């Protein structure tokens, strides 16, 4: 069965510090991978998605970046955090049964709660 | 107009009653629809998906899709306090899911 891991679970960082969040998926190959952010009491905002190693699409202009160095590893980074970067960061995966399909449900990791002070 | 709209709630339902959650979408060409449940402080978990017009049942949950009217709903029968959560509606588009903001459901004992 498939499992998705995220770490750390919680993080408190000062403004201007760097950030690195990691997500790994087990039990599947060549998944689509996604990074979302959820502000308190709000919906999901798609930040990045990846359909393969080194292939990253950005949905929202921001001071964040993403990388996919391995098939099942997805990393979210920032060089300098802003107060507005606080939120609940979620990694998700879906199967590439059909790359053109809209039928692929997404499965979420446990999330990282980031507080920028 | 948002692409996927949900009433933010909270929707308060007595224990044992039917909870009805609604979602409307703007893209008439949409083909796949998903319901997720999110407990406070936790990540979303998939409850059901539906692709065809009509009803789809899974235990106490029934998803209903009406493409002509562009809405999808989720019914929860025999509501339990453990069903209290935020329910997110999502519509599939290429590699992505387009998300509603969610409806907060409160089941009162």
PDB file of C-alpha atoms in Angstrom, chain B residues 10-15 19 79-81 83-85 87 103-109:
ATOM      1  CA  UNK B  10     -21.297  25.961  10.064  1.00  0.00           C
ATOM      2  CA  UNK B  11     -24.056  23.487   9.329  1.00  0.00           C
ATOM      3  CA  UNK B  12     -25.510  22.118  12.534  1.00  0.00           C
ATOM      4  CA  UNK B  13     -27.305  18.756  12.381  1.00  0.00           C
ATOM      5  CA  UNK B  14     -28.739  16.641  15.246  1.00  0.00           C
ATOM      6  CA  UNK B  15     -27.186  13.260  15.843  1.00  0.00           C
ATOM      7  CA  UNK B  19     -26.572  15.924   6.839  1.00  0.00           C
ATOM      8  CA  UNK B  79     -24.992  11.441  11.451  1.00  0.00           C
ATOM      9  CA  UNK B  80     -22.589  10.800  14.311  1.00  0.00           C
ATOM     10  CA  UNK B  81     -20.586  13.270  16.424  1.00  0.00           C
ATOM     11  CA  UNK B  83     -18.742  13.213  11.445  1.00  0.00           C
ATOM     12  CA  UNK B  84     -18.130  16.740  12.761  1.00  0.00           C
ATOM     13  CA  UNK B  85     -15.471  18.115  10.416  1.00  0.00           C
ATOM     14  CA  UNK B  87     -16.038  18.806   4.133  1.00  0.00           C
ATOM     15  CA  UNK B 103     -18.322  23.477   4.726  1.00  0.00           C
ATOM     16  CA  UNK B 104     -17.967  23.053   8.472  1.00  0.00           C
ATOM     17  CA  UNK B 105     -20.365  20.410   9.765  1.00  0.00           C
ATOM     18  CA  UNK B 106     -21.291  20.131  13.437  1.00  0.00           C
ATOM     19  CA  UNK B 107     -23.222  17.105  14.658  1.00  0.00           C
ATOM     20  CA  UNK B 108     -24.993  17.853  17.934  1.00  0.00           C
ATOM     21  CA  UNK B 109     -25.470  14.925  20.352  1.00  0.00           C
TER      22      UNK B 109
END
